[in-house]
PDB file of C-alpha atoms in Angstrom:
ATOM      1  CA  UNK A   1       0.000   0.000   0.000  1.00 48.00           C
ATOM      2  CA  UNK A   2       1.387   3.420  -0.898  1.00 53.00           C
ATOM      3  CA  UNK A   3       1.802   6.256   1.585  1.00 53.00           C
ATOM      4  CA  UNK A   4      -0.889   8.912   0.988  1.00 54.00           C
ATOM      5  CA  UNK A   5       1.288  11.669   2.522  1.00 59.00           C
ATOM      6  CA  UNK A   6       2.586  14.024  -0.176  1.00 67.00           C
ATOM      7  CA  UNK A   7       6.376  13.926  -0.405  1.00 91.00           C
ATOM      8  CA  UNK A   8       8.730  16.676   0.621  1.00 93.00           C
ATOM      9  CA  UNK A   9       9.995  18.451  -2.475  1.00 96.00           C
ATOM     10  CA  UNK A  10      13.341  20.255  -2.792  1.00 97.00           C
ATOM     11  CA  UNK A  11      13.732  23.072  -5.301  1.00 97.00           C
ATOM     12  CA  UNK A  12      15.491  26.392  -5.848  1.00 97.00           C
ATOM     13  CA  UNK A  13      13.861  29.289  -4.027  1.00 97.00           C
ATOM     14  CA  UNK A  14      11.787  31.749  -6.038  1.00 96.00           C
ATOM     15  CA  UNK A  15      10.698  35.350  -5.489  1.00 95.00           C
ATOM     16  CA  UNK A  16       7.314  34.102  -4.270  1.00 96.00           C
ATOM     17  CA  UNK A  17       9.043  32.283  -1.391  1.00 97.00           C
ATOM     18  CA  UNK A  18      10.375  35.464   0.209  1.00 96.00           C
ATOM     19  CA  UNK A  19       7.676  35.884   2.884  1.00 96.00           C
ATOM     20  CA  UNK A  20       7.817  32.183   3.802  1.00 96.00           C
ATOM     21  CA  UNK A  21      11.641  32.279   3.989  1.00 96.00           C
ATOM     22  CA  UNK A  22      11.494  35.243   6.352  1.00 93.00           C
ATOM     23  CA  UNK A  23       8.838  33.556   8.505  1.00 94.00           C
ATOM     24  CA  UNK A  24      10.917  30.365   8.732  1.00 94.00           C
ATOM     25  CA  UNK A  25      13.991  32.412   9.636  1.00 91.00           C
ATOM     26  CA  UNK A  26      12.059  34.160  12.417  1.00 89.00           C
ATOM     27  CA  UNK A  27      10.717  30.872  13.818  1.00 89.00           C
ATOM     28  CA  UNK A  28      14.107  29.156  13.610  1.00 85.00           C
ATOM     29  CA  UNK A  29      16.574  31.702  14.976  1.00 79.00           C
ATOM     30  CA  UNK A  30      16.408  33.986  18.009  1.00 72.00           C
ATOM     31  CA  UNK A  31      18.965  36.348  16.486  1.00 72.00           C
ATOM     32  CA  UNK A  32      21.391  36.689  13.583  1.00 76.00           C
ATOM     33  CA  UNK A  33      18.538  36.452  11.081  1.00 83.00           C
ATOM     34  CA  UNK A  34      18.677  37.185   7.386  1.00 87.00           C
ATOM     35  CA  UNK A  35      16.706  40.251   6.371  1.00 88.00           C
ATOM     36  CA  UNK A  36      14.257  40.624   3.492  1.00 90.00           C
ATOM     37  CA  UNK A  37      16.865  42.690   1.684  1.00 93.00           C
ATOM     38  CA  UNK A  38      19.537  39.995   2.118  1.00 93.00           C
ATOM     39  CA  UNK A  39      17.224  37.241   0.907  1.00 94.00           C
ATOM     40  CA  UNK A  40      16.155  39.312  -2.087  1.00 94.00           C
ATOM     41  CA  UNK A  41      19.802  39.940  -2.986  1.00 95.00           C
ATOM     42  CA  UNK A  42      20.709  36.254  -2.607  1.00 95.00           C
ATOM     43  CA  UNK A  43      17.736  35.129  -4.694  1.00 95.00           C
ATOM     44  CA  UNK A  44      19.196  36.978  -7.682  1.00 92.00           C
ATOM     45  CA  UNK A  45      22.901  36.531  -7.029  1.00 96.00           C
ATOM     46  CA  UNK A  46      25.245  34.456  -9.168  1.00 95.00           C
ATOM     47  CA  UNK A  47      27.247  33.713  -6.010  1.00 96.00           C
ATOM     48  CA  UNK A  48      24.388  32.293  -3.928  1.00 97.00           C
ATOM     49  CA  UNK A  49      21.988  29.387  -4.062  1.00 97.00           C
ATOM     50  CA  UNK A  50      18.878  29.145  -1.899  1.00 98.00           C
ATOM     51  CA  UNK A  51      17.155  25.772  -1.785  1.00 98.00           C
ATOM     52  CA  UNK A  52      13.809  25.180  -0.129  1.00 98.00           C
ATOM     53  CA  UNK A  53      11.980  22.107   1.107  1.00 97.00           C
ATOM     54  CA  UNK A  54       8.208  22.170   0.702  1.00 97.00           C
ATOM     55  CA  UNK A  55       5.415  19.881   1.818  1.00 94.00           C
ATOM     56  CA  UNK A  56       1.894  20.442   0.511  1.00 92.00           C
ATOM     57  CA  UNK A  57       3.065  23.813  -0.892  1.00 89.00           C
ATOM     58  CA  UNK A  58       4.246  24.933   2.577  1.00 94.00           C
ATOM     59  CA  UNK A  59       7.888  25.901   2.997  1.00 96.00           C
ATOM     60  CA  UNK A  60       9.349  23.740   5.792  1.00 96.00           C
ATOM     61  CA  UNK A  61      13.091  24.082   5.239  1.00 96.00           C
ATOM     62  CA  UNK A  62      15.719  26.200   3.572  1.00 97.00           C
ATOM     63  CA  UNK A  63      19.439  26.284   2.902  1.00 97.00           C
ATOM     64  CA  UNK A  64      21.546  29.209   1.743  1.00 97.00           C
ATOM     65  CA  UNK A  65      24.846  28.367   0.097  1.00 98.00           C
ATOM     66  CA  UNK A  66      27.378  31.050  -0.841  1.00 97.00           C
ATOM     67  CA  UNK A  67      30.191  30.891  -3.386  1.00 97.00           C
ATOM     68  CA  UNK A  68      33.272  33.028  -3.972  1.00 95.00           C
ATOM     69  CA  UNK A  69      34.879  33.209  -7.383  1.00 90.00           C
ATOM     70  CA  UNK A  70      38.339  32.887  -5.831  1.00 92.00           C
ATOM     71  CA  UNK A  71      37.601  29.846  -3.660  1.00 95.00           C
ATOM     72  CA  UNK A  72      36.833  26.166  -4.187  1.00 97.00           C
ATOM     73  CA  UNK A  73      35.039  26.113  -0.824  1.00 97.00           C
ATOM     74  CA  UNK A  74      31.324  26.831  -0.672  1.00 98.00           C
ATOM     75  CA  UNK A  75      29.886  28.247   2.550  1.00 97.00           C
ATOM     76  CA  UNK A  76      26.650  26.974   4.020  1.00 98.00           C
ATOM     77  CA  UNK A  77      25.433  30.231   5.489  1.00 95.00           C
ATOM     78  CA  UNK A  78      22.066  29.091   6.799  1.00 94.00           C
ATOM     79  CA  UNK A  79      20.121  25.863   7.249  1.00 95.00           C
ATOM     80  CA  UNK A  80      16.651  26.113   8.773  1.00 94.00           C
ATOM     81  CA  UNK A  81      14.053  23.393   9.321  1.00 95.00           C
ATOM     82  CA  UNK A  82      10.585  24.143  10.665  1.00 94.00           C
ATOM     83  CA  UNK A  83      10.275  22.760  14.210  1.00 92.00           C
ATOM     84  CA  UNK A  84       7.264  20.614  13.249  1.00 91.00           C
ATOM     85  CA  UNK A  85       9.276  18.985  10.435  1.00 92.00           C
ATOM     86  CA  UNK A  86      12.468  18.175  12.350  1.00 91.00           C
ATOM     87  CA  UNK A  87      13.586  14.591  12.676  1.00 90.00           C
ATOM     88  CA  UNK A  88      12.223  13.588   9.262  1.00 92.00           C
ATOM     89  CA  UNK A  89      15.501  13.702   7.315  1.00 94.00           C
ATOM     90  CA  UNK A  90      14.829  17.075   5.688  1.00 95.00           C
ATOM     91  CA  UNK A  91      18.068  18.599   6.977  1.00 95.00           C
ATOM     92  CA  UNK A  92      20.050  15.675   5.559  1.00 96.00           C
ATOM     93  CA  UNK A  93      18.281  15.988   2.201  1.00 96.00           C
ATOM     94  CA  UNK A  94      18.983  19.718   2.063  1.00 97.00           C
ATOM     95  CA  UNK A  95      22.645  19.081   2.927  1.00 97.00           C
ATOM     96  CA  UNK A  96      22.895  16.493   0.129  1.00 97.00           C
ATOM     97  CA  UNK A  97      21.376  19.009  -2.315  1.00 97.00           C
ATOM     98  CA  UNK A  98      23.707  21.776  -1.107  1.00 97.00           C
ATOM     99  CA  UNK A  99      26.713  19.526  -1.620  1.00 98.00           C
ATOM    100  CA  UNK A 100      25.531  18.669  -5.130  1.00 97.00           C
ATOM    101  CA  UNK A 101      25.198  22.383  -5.930  1.00 97.00           C
ATOM    102  CA  UNK A 102      28.718  22.968  -4.599  1.00 97.00           C
ATOM    103  CA  UNK A 103      30.111  20.177  -6.801  1.00 97.00           C
ATOM    104  CA  UNK A 104      28.324  21.583  -9.838  1.00 96.00           C
ATOM    105  CA  UNK A 105      30.008  24.930  -9.184  1.00 95.00           C
ATOM    106  CA  UNK A 106      33.457  23.326  -9.025  1.00 95.00           C
ATOM    107  CA  UNK A 107      33.802  23.379  -5.240  1.00 97.00           C
ATOM    108  CA  UNK A 108      35.638  20.592  -3.446  1.00 97.00           C
ATOM    109  CA  UNK A 109      34.398  21.340   0.088  1.00 98.00           C
ATOM    110  CA  UNK A 110      31.628  22.979   2.098  1.00 98.00           C
ATOM    111  CA  UNK A 111      32.301  25.032   5.207  1.00 98.00           C
ATOM    112  CA  UNK A 112      29.895  26.284   7.852  1.00 98.00           C
ATOM    113  CA  UNK A 113      29.589  27.857  11.266  1.00 96.00           C
ATOM    114  CA  UNK A 114      27.178  26.550  13.893  1.00 96.00           C
ATOM    115  CA  UNK A 115      26.354  27.744  17.383  1.00 93.00           C
ATOM    116  CA  UNK A 116      28.380  25.783  19.908  1.00 95.00           C
ATOM    117  CA  UNK A 117      25.187  25.272  21.941  1.00 93.00           C
ATOM    118  CA  UNK A 118      23.169  23.853  18.999  1.00 93.00           C
ATOM    119  CA  UNK A 119      23.665  20.151  19.716  1.00 94.00           C
ATOM    120  CA  UNK A 120      21.024  18.973  17.221  1.00 92.00           C
ATOM    121  CA  UNK A 121      22.627  20.835  14.314  1.00 94.00           C
ATOM    122  CA  UNK A 122      26.122  19.702  15.295  1.00 96.00           C
ATOM    123  CA  UNK A 123      24.913  16.101  15.411  1.00 96.00           C
ATOM    124  CA  UNK A 124      23.359  16.423  11.947  1.00 96.00           C
ATOM    125  CA  UNK A 125      26.528  17.891  10.444  1.00 97.00           C
ATOM    126  CA  UNK A 126      28.758  15.271  12.061  1.00 97.00           C
ATOM    127  CA  UNK A 127      26.504  12.414  10.895  1.00 96.00           C
ATOM    128  CA  UNK A 128      26.695  13.844   7.381  1.00 96.00           C
ATOM    129  CA  UNK A 129      30.488  13.800   7.370  1.00 97.00           C
ATOM    130  CA  UNK A 130      31.354  17.332   8.490  1.00 98.00           C
ATOM    131  CA  UNK A 131      34.430  17.598  10.700  1.00 98.00           C
ATOM    132  CA  UNK A 132      35.040  20.301  13.270  1.00 97.00           C
ATOM    133  CA  UNK A 133      37.967  22.453  12.175  1.00 97.00           C
ATOM    134  CA  UNK A 134      37.927  25.492  14.436  1.00 96.00           C
ATOM    135  CA  UNK A 135      36.027  27.874  16.652  1.00 97.00           C
ATOM    136  CA  UNK A 136      35.162  31.580  16.696  1.00 95.00           C
ATOM    137  CA  UNK A 137      34.653  33.158  20.091  1.00 95.00           C
ATOM    138  CA  UNK A 138      31.645  35.460  20.552  1.00 94.00           C
ATOM    139  CA  UNK A 139      30.695  35.028  16.880  1.00 91.00           C
ATOM    140  CA  UNK A 140      26.938  35.514  17.225  1.00 89.00           C
ATOM    141  CA  UNK A 141      25.225  38.756  18.190  1.00 87.00           C
ATOM    142  CA  UNK A 142      24.324  37.385  21.629  1.00 88.00           C
ATOM    143  CA  UNK A 143      27.965  36.470  22.304  1.00 91.00           C
ATOM    144  CA  UNK A 144      27.633  32.734  21.647  1.00 90.00           C
ATOM    145  CA  UNK A 145      30.629  30.917  20.206  1.00 95.00           C
ATOM    146  CA  UNK A 146      30.601  29.334  16.765  1.00 95.00           C
ATOM    147  CA  UNK A 147      32.142  25.999  15.855  1.00 97.00           C
ATOM    148  CA  UNK A 148      33.569  25.724  12.349  1.00 98.00           C
ATOM    149  CA  UNK A 149      32.944  22.611  10.295  1.00 98.00           C
ATOM    150  CA  UNK A 150      34.130  21.472   6.890  1.00 98.00           C
ATOM    151  CA  UNK A 151      33.380  18.575   4.597  1.00 98.00           C
ATOM    152  CA  UNK A 152      35.545  17.566   1.671  1.00 98.00           C
ATOM    153  CA  UNK A 153      33.356  16.598  -1.242  1.00 97.00           C
ATOM    154  CA  UNK A 154      34.009  13.504  -3.258  1.00 88.00           C
ATOM    155  CA  UNK A 155      33.334  13.898  -6.973  1.00 79.00           C
ATOM    156  CA  UNK A 156      30.137  12.233  -8.165  1.00 68.00           C
TER     157      UNK A 156
END
């Protein structure tokens, strides 16, 4: 018997997703949020890729990946999953898609920062092959430390 639940769909973000991206950002992060202006800029930038996860036309996850012309490392700037959708593998699927985008752009690794006190995110990154490679003291606006992670990408 097939599952009647509609699948989660991953796709590039579109202009029409802007309000939902901002709402997800607000629900997901107490501070250090992306603004409407930043999202709008990234939506139309050649050096950024925003992917979204949707379920029944509702945005339930997003990932923002940044590229620099002079670097073979992509930077995962933001990964947000709606609280009601956590634990369903959406973060892992978004990470896989981000890594594929990085490979397509000629990158050989993905780097990211994560709050030192965000155990769930750190666990996800570590399970997906990201290795801790540093720390930044008082990185976030509330003074929290950031842990730096990196994953070397194998060619596919």
